[in-house]
Coordinates of C-alpha atoms (C1' of nucleotides) in Angstrom, one line a residue:
Chain R
X1 CA 34.3 -61.7 -153.4
X2 CA 37.4 -61.2 -151.6
X3 CA 39.6 -62.9 -148.5
X4 CA 38.0 -60.8 -146.2
X5 CA 34.5 -61.7 -147.1
X6 CA 35.8 -65.3 -147.2
X7 CA 37.1 -65.6 -144.0
X8 CA 34.1 -63.9 -142.5
X9 CA 32.3 -66.5 -144.2
X10 CA 34.7 -69.5 -142.5
X11 CA 34.4 -67.6 -139.4
X12 CA 31.1 -67.8 -139.5
X13 CA 31.4 -72.2 -140.5
X14 CA 30.7 -72.4 -143.9
X15 CA 33.3 -75.2 -145.0
X16 CA 34.4 -73.7 -148.2
X17 CA 38.0 -75.8 -148.8
X18 CA 40.5 -74.8 -151.2
X19 CA 40.9 -71.7 -153.2
X20 CA 39.8 -73.7 -156.4
X21 CA 36.2 -74.6 -154.6
X22 CA 35.8 -71.4 -153.1
X23 CA 36.3 -69.5 -156.3
X24 CA 34.0 -72.3 -157.4
X25 CA 31.5 -71.0 -155.2
X26 CA 28.5 -70.2 -157.2
X27 CA 26.8 -67.0 -157.3
X28 CA 23.4 -68.6 -155.8
X29 CA 25.1 -69.8 -153.0
X30 CA 26.8 -66.8 -152.2
X31 CA 23.3 -64.5 -152.9
X32 CA 21.5 -67.5 -150.1
X33 CA 24.6 -67.4 -147.9
X34 CA 23.7 -63.1 -147.7
X35 CA 19.9 -63.9 -147.3
X36 CA 20.7 -66.5 -144.6
X37 CA 22.9 -63.7 -142.6
X38 CA 20.5 -61.0 -143.2
X39 CA 17.5 -63.2 -141.3
X40 CA 19.6 -64.4 -138.8
X41 CA 20.4 -60.7 -138.3
X42 CA 17.0 -60.2 -138.1
X43 CA 16.2 -62.7 -135.6
X44 CA 18.8 -61.4 -133.5
X45 CA 17.4 -58.0 -133.6
X46 CA 14.1 -59.2 -133.0
X47 CA 15.4 -61.0 -129.8
X48 CA 17.3 -57.9 -128.7
X49 CA 14.2 -55.6 -129.1
X50 CA 12.0 -58.2 -126.7
X51 CA 14.9 -58.2 -124.3
X52 CA 15.0 -61.7 -124.3
X53 CA 17.4 -64.7 -123.7
X54 CA 18.3 -66.7 -126.4
X55 CA 17.4 -69.1 -123.7
X56 CA 13.9 -67.3 -123.4
X57 CA 13.3 -66.9 -127.3
X58 CA 14.5 -70.8 -127.6
X59 CA 11.4 -72.3 -124.8
X60 CA 9.0 -69.3 -126.7
X61 CA 9.7 -71.1 -130.0
X62 CA 10.0 -74.8 -128.8
X63 CA 13.4 -75.0 -129.2
X64 CA 16.6 -74.9 -127.9
X65 CA 19.1 -71.6 -126.8
X66 CA 21.4 -73.4 -128.8
X67 CA 20.1 -73.6 -132.0
X68 CA 19.0 -69.8 -131.4
X69 CA 22.7 -69.6 -130.9
X70 CA 22.8 -71.5 -134.9
X71 CA 20.5 -69.5 -136.3
X72 CA 21.7 -66.3 -135.5
X73 CA 24.8 -67.0 -136.4
X74 CA 23.8 -67.9 -140.1
X75 CA 25.6 -71.3 -139.1
X76 CA 25.2 -73.6 -142.6
X77 CA 23.1 -76.2 -140.7
X78 CA 20.2 -73.8 -140.3
X79 CA 17.3 -73.6 -143.1
X80 CA 15.7 -70.4 -144.6
X81 CA 12.8 -72.3 -143.5
X82 CA 13.4 -72.7 -140.0
X83 CA 14.4 -68.6 -140.3
X84 CA 11.6 -67.4 -141.7
X85 CA 9.1 -69.6 -139.5
X86 CA 10.8 -68.3 -136.5
X87 CA 10.6 -64.7 -137.8
X88 CA 6.7 -64.6 -138.5
X89 CA 6.6 -66.9 -134.9
X90 CA 7.8 -63.7 -133.2
X91 CA 5.1 -62.1 -134.5
X92 CA 6.5 -60.4 -137.5
X93 CA 4.9 -59.8 -140.8
X94 CA 5.5 -60.5 -144.1
X95 CA 6.3 -56.7 -144.8
X96 CA 9.1 -57.2 -142.1
X97 CA 10.3 -60.0 -143.6
X98 CA 10.5 -57.7 -146.9
X99 CA 11.9 -55.2 -145.0
X100 CA 15.1 -57.5 -143.4
X101 CA 15.5 -58.7 -146.9
X102 CA 15.6 -55.2 -148.6
X103 CA 18.1 -54.4 -146.1
X104 CA 21.9 -54.6 -147.7
X105 CA 24.8 -57.1 -146.6
X106 CA 27.3 -55.7 -144.1
X107 CA 30.1 -55.4 -147.1
X108 CA 33.2 -56.5 -146.7
X109 CA 35.5 -54.5 -145.1
Chain M
X1 CA -9.7 -67.6 -143.4
X2 CA -12.3 -69.4 -145.0
X3 CA -13.7 -71.8 -146.8
X4 CA -12.5 -71.4 -150.1
X5 CA -9.3 -70.5 -148.7
X6 CA -9.2 -74.2 -147.6
X7 CA -10.2 -75.6 -150.1
X8 CA -7.8 -74.3 -152.2
X9 CA -4.6 -75.1 -149.8
X10 CA -6.2 -78.8 -149.8
X11 CA -6.2 -78.9 -153.2
X12 CA -2.1 -78.3 -153.2
X13 CA -1.8 -80.9 -150.5
X14 CA -1.9 -79.3 -147.4
X15 CA -2.9 -82.1 -145.0
X16 CA -5.2 -79.4 -143.1
X17 CA -6.9 -83.0 -141.0
X18 CA -10.2 -81.5 -139.0
X19 CA -12.0 -78.4 -139.2
X20 CA -10.8 -78.1 -135.2
X21 CA -7.1 -78.4 -136.8
X22 CA -7.7 -76.6 -139.6
X23 CA -9.3 -73.3 -137.3
X24 CA -5.6 -74.3 -135.2
X25 CA -3.7 -73.6 -137.7
X26 CA -1.7 -70.5 -136.6
X27 CA -0.8 -67.7 -138.7
X28 CA 3.1 -68.2 -138.8
X29 CA 1.9 -71.6 -140.7
X30 CA -0.5 -70.2 -143.1
X31 CA 2.1 -67.5 -143.4
X32 CA 4.8 -69.6 -144.5
X33 CA 1.8 -71.1 -146.9
X34 CA 1.2 -68.2 -148.7
X35 CA 5.2 -66.8 -149.0
X36 CA 5.2 -70.5 -150.4
X37 CA 2.8 -70.0 -153.0
X38 CA 4.1 -66.8 -153.8
X39 CA 7.7 -68.2 -154.6
X40 CA 5.7 -70.8 -156.8
X41 CA 4.1 -68.2 -158.8
X42 CA 7.5 -67.0 -159.7
X43 CA 9.5 -70.2 -160.8
X44 CA 6.5 -71.0 -162.9
X45 CA 6.3 -67.4 -164.5
X46 CA 9.9 -67.6 -164.7
X47 CA 9.6 -70.4 -167.0
X48 CA 7.0 -69.5 -169.1
X49 CA 9.3 -66.1 -169.5
X50 CA 12.1 -68.1 -171.0
X51 CA 9.6 -70.6 -172.6
X52 CA 10.9 -73.7 -171.2
X53 CA 8.9 -76.9 -170.4
X54 CA 9.3 -78.4 -167.1
X55 CA 11.9 -81.0 -167.8
X56 CA 14.3 -78.5 -169.4
X57 CA 14.0 -76.5 -166.4
X58 CA 14.7 -79.6 -163.9
X59 CA 17.6 -80.5 -166.1
X60 CA 18.9 -76.6 -165.7
X61 CA 18.6 -76.9 -162.1
X62 CA 19.9 -80.7 -161.8
X63 CA 17.1 -81.7 -160.2
X64 CA 13.3 -83.3 -161.9
X65 CA 10.2 -83.0 -163.9
X66 CA 8.5 -84.5 -161.1
X67 CA 10.6 -81.8 -158.5
X68 CA 9.8 -78.9 -160.7
X69 CA 5.6 -79.7 -161.0
X70 CA 6.2 -79.8 -156.9
X71 CA 7.6 -76.6 -156.5
X72 CA 4.9 -74.9 -158.8
X73 CA 2.2 -76.4 -156.8
X74 CA 3.8 -75.3 -153.6
X75 CA 3.9 -78.9 -152.2
X76 CA 4.2 -78.9 -148.8
X77 CA 7.3 -81.2 -149.5
X78 CA 8.7 -78.2 -150.9
X79 CA 11.1 -76.0 -148.6
X80 CA 11.3 -71.9 -148.7
X81 CA 15.5 -72.8 -149.5
X82 CA 14.8 -74.9 -152.7
X83 CA 12.0 -72.4 -153.9
X84 CA 14.7 -69.5 -153.3
X85 CA 17.9 -71.4 -154.5
X86 CA 15.9 -72.0 -158.0
X87 CA 14.9 -69.3 -158.6
X88 CA 18.0 -67.2 -158.2
X89 CA 19.9 -70.3 -160.1
X90 CA 17.3 -69.5 -162.7
X91 CA 19.0 -65.5 -162.6
X92 CA 17.1 -64.2 -160.2
X93 CA 18.5 -61.2 -158.0
X94 CA 17.2 -60.3 -154.6
X95 CA 15.9 -57.6 -155.9
X96 CA 13.6 -59.7 -157.7
X97 CA 12.4 -62.2 -154.8
X98 CA 11.7 -59.0 -152.8
X99 CA 9.8 -58.0 -155.3
X100 CA 7.2 -61.1 -155.9
X101 CA 7.4 -61.6 -151.8
X102 CA 6.0 -58.3 -152.0
X103 CA 3.3 -58.9 -154.4
X104 CA -0.1 -59.9 -153.0
X105 CA -1.2 -63.7 -152.8
X106 CA -4.5 -64.1 -154.9
X107 CA -7.1 -63.8 -152.1
X108 CA -9.8 -65.8 -151.6
X109 CA -12.4 -65.6 -153.4
Chain U
dG1 C1' 40.3 -63.1 -110.4
dG2 C1' 35.7 -65.3 -109.5
dA3 C1' 30.7 -66.7 -109.4
dG4 C1' 27.2 -66.9 -112.7
dA5 C1' 24.4 -65.8 -116.7
dA6 C1' 24.6 -65.5 -121.3
dT7 C1' 26.1 -67.0 -125.4
dA8 C1' 29.0 -70.5 -128.7
dT9 C1' 30.1 -75.1 -130.2
dG10 C1' 30.0 -80.7 -131.0
dT11 C1' 27.2 -84.4 -131.6
dC12 C1' 24.0 -86.7 -132.8
dA13 C1' 19.4 -89.9 -133.3
dG14 C1' 15.5 -89.0 -135.7
dA15 C1' 12.2 -86.1 -139.0
dC16 C1' 11.5 -84.1 -143.1
dT17 C1' 13.5 -82.6 -147.7
dT18 C1' 15.5 -84.8 -152.0
dG19 C1' 16.2 -86.8 -156.6
dA20 C1' 14.4 -90.0 -158.9
dC21 C1' 11.5 -93.2 -161.3
dA22 C1' 6.8 -95.2 -162.6
dT23 C1' 2.8 -93.7 -163.5
dC24 C1' -1.5 -91.0 -164.7
dT25 C1' -3.8 -87.3 -166.5
dA26 C1' -4.6 -83.8 -170.0
dC27 C1' -4.2 -81.6 -174.1
dG28 C1' -3.7 -80.5 -179.7
dC29 C1' -3.0 -82.6 -183.8
dA30 C1' -3.4 -85.4 -187.7
Chain Z
dT1 C1' -8.8 -92.8 -182.4
dG2 C1' -4.4 -93.0 -181.6
dC3 C1' 0.2 -90.4 -180.5
dG4 C1' 3.6 -87.2 -179.2
dT5 C1' 4.2 -83.5 -175.7
dA6 C1' 3.8 -81.7 -171.3
dG7 C1' 2.5 -82.1 -166.5
dA8 C1' 0.8 -83.9 -162.4
dT9 C1' 1.0 -87.0 -158.3
dG10 C1' 2.8 -91.3 -155.5
dT11 C1' 7.0 -93.1 -153.8
dC12 C1' 11.3 -94.2 -151.6
dA13 C1' 16.5 -94.4 -150.7
dA14 C1' 19.6 -91.2 -149.5
dG15 C1' 20.5 -87.0 -148.3
dT16 C1' 19.7 -82.8 -144.9
dC17 C1' 18.1 -80.4 -140.8
dT18 C1' 15.8 -80.0 -136.3
dG19 C1' 15.9 -79.8 -130.9
dA20 C1' 18.2 -81.7 -127.4
dC21 C1' 22.1 -82.4 -125.1
dA22 C1' 26.8 -81.7 -123.0
dT23 C1' 30.7 -79.0 -123.2
dA24 C1' 33.4 -74.5 -124.0
dT25 C1' 33.4 -70.3 -124.1
dT26 C1' 32.4 -65.1 -123.4
dC27 C1' 30.6 -61.5 -121.0
dT28 C1' 29.8 -58.7 -116.7
dC29 C1' 29.2 -57.8 -112.1
dC30 C1' 31.7 -58.0 -107.6

DNA sequence: GGAGAATATGTCAGACTTGACATCTACGCA
DNA sequence: TGCGTAGATGTCAAGTCTGACATATTCTCC
């Protein structure tokens, strides 16, 4: 993990605190974040494919535009549960989920 | 979905209510439950492989024996996040997660 | 360069999840 | 039978997540 990646994550709203705390981020935390980002990308792509706005998708899923934005940004306030449920409600299959998880996350520059 | 499966799920603590409500369970809900059960099985198998008791694993993960039991039972009070985090903390890789998700759930008898 | 649509960000009350504890059941063994 | 260990189940205060709303920013045409 490096500075570039740190910037990406902080930009996405993860409160990583001091460098010390940052270095203390466990592998598990990092893996969870990456996993969420993969699902977040999937939500955005599925929405695009359907040519829906965030507002429309929010209505469709019984939620709001702002939460769609947070989901797609991988905001820390969004759980894996919510991401998975949303994808499934958009009609994705378990197979699709697995495909998205298998797709490697963007490497830091 | 059939009566056998329903019995399995209710046994596991899912409050499915009347048949009407049960039939109203959406595909998304069912998919989420199956997914959780797959992860739950994975937790139990990983723990067995390490020859740990639920108490030991609980201590290891900073949690309790009772939560380990609930996790392994796929209890409704357990989130996908918790299951995933637990597996990762046990040293599982993203690849492992995917393998477990890809493994088909037990079919109703 | 301004209007309107789409998306992003901040906040919060209410809902849900968590670790912890107490208690209960099931099994093995002497 | 009684005891010790492992696992299951119920409950709850404290913590986290959710949908909703308000507001801000970015994008896209003209």
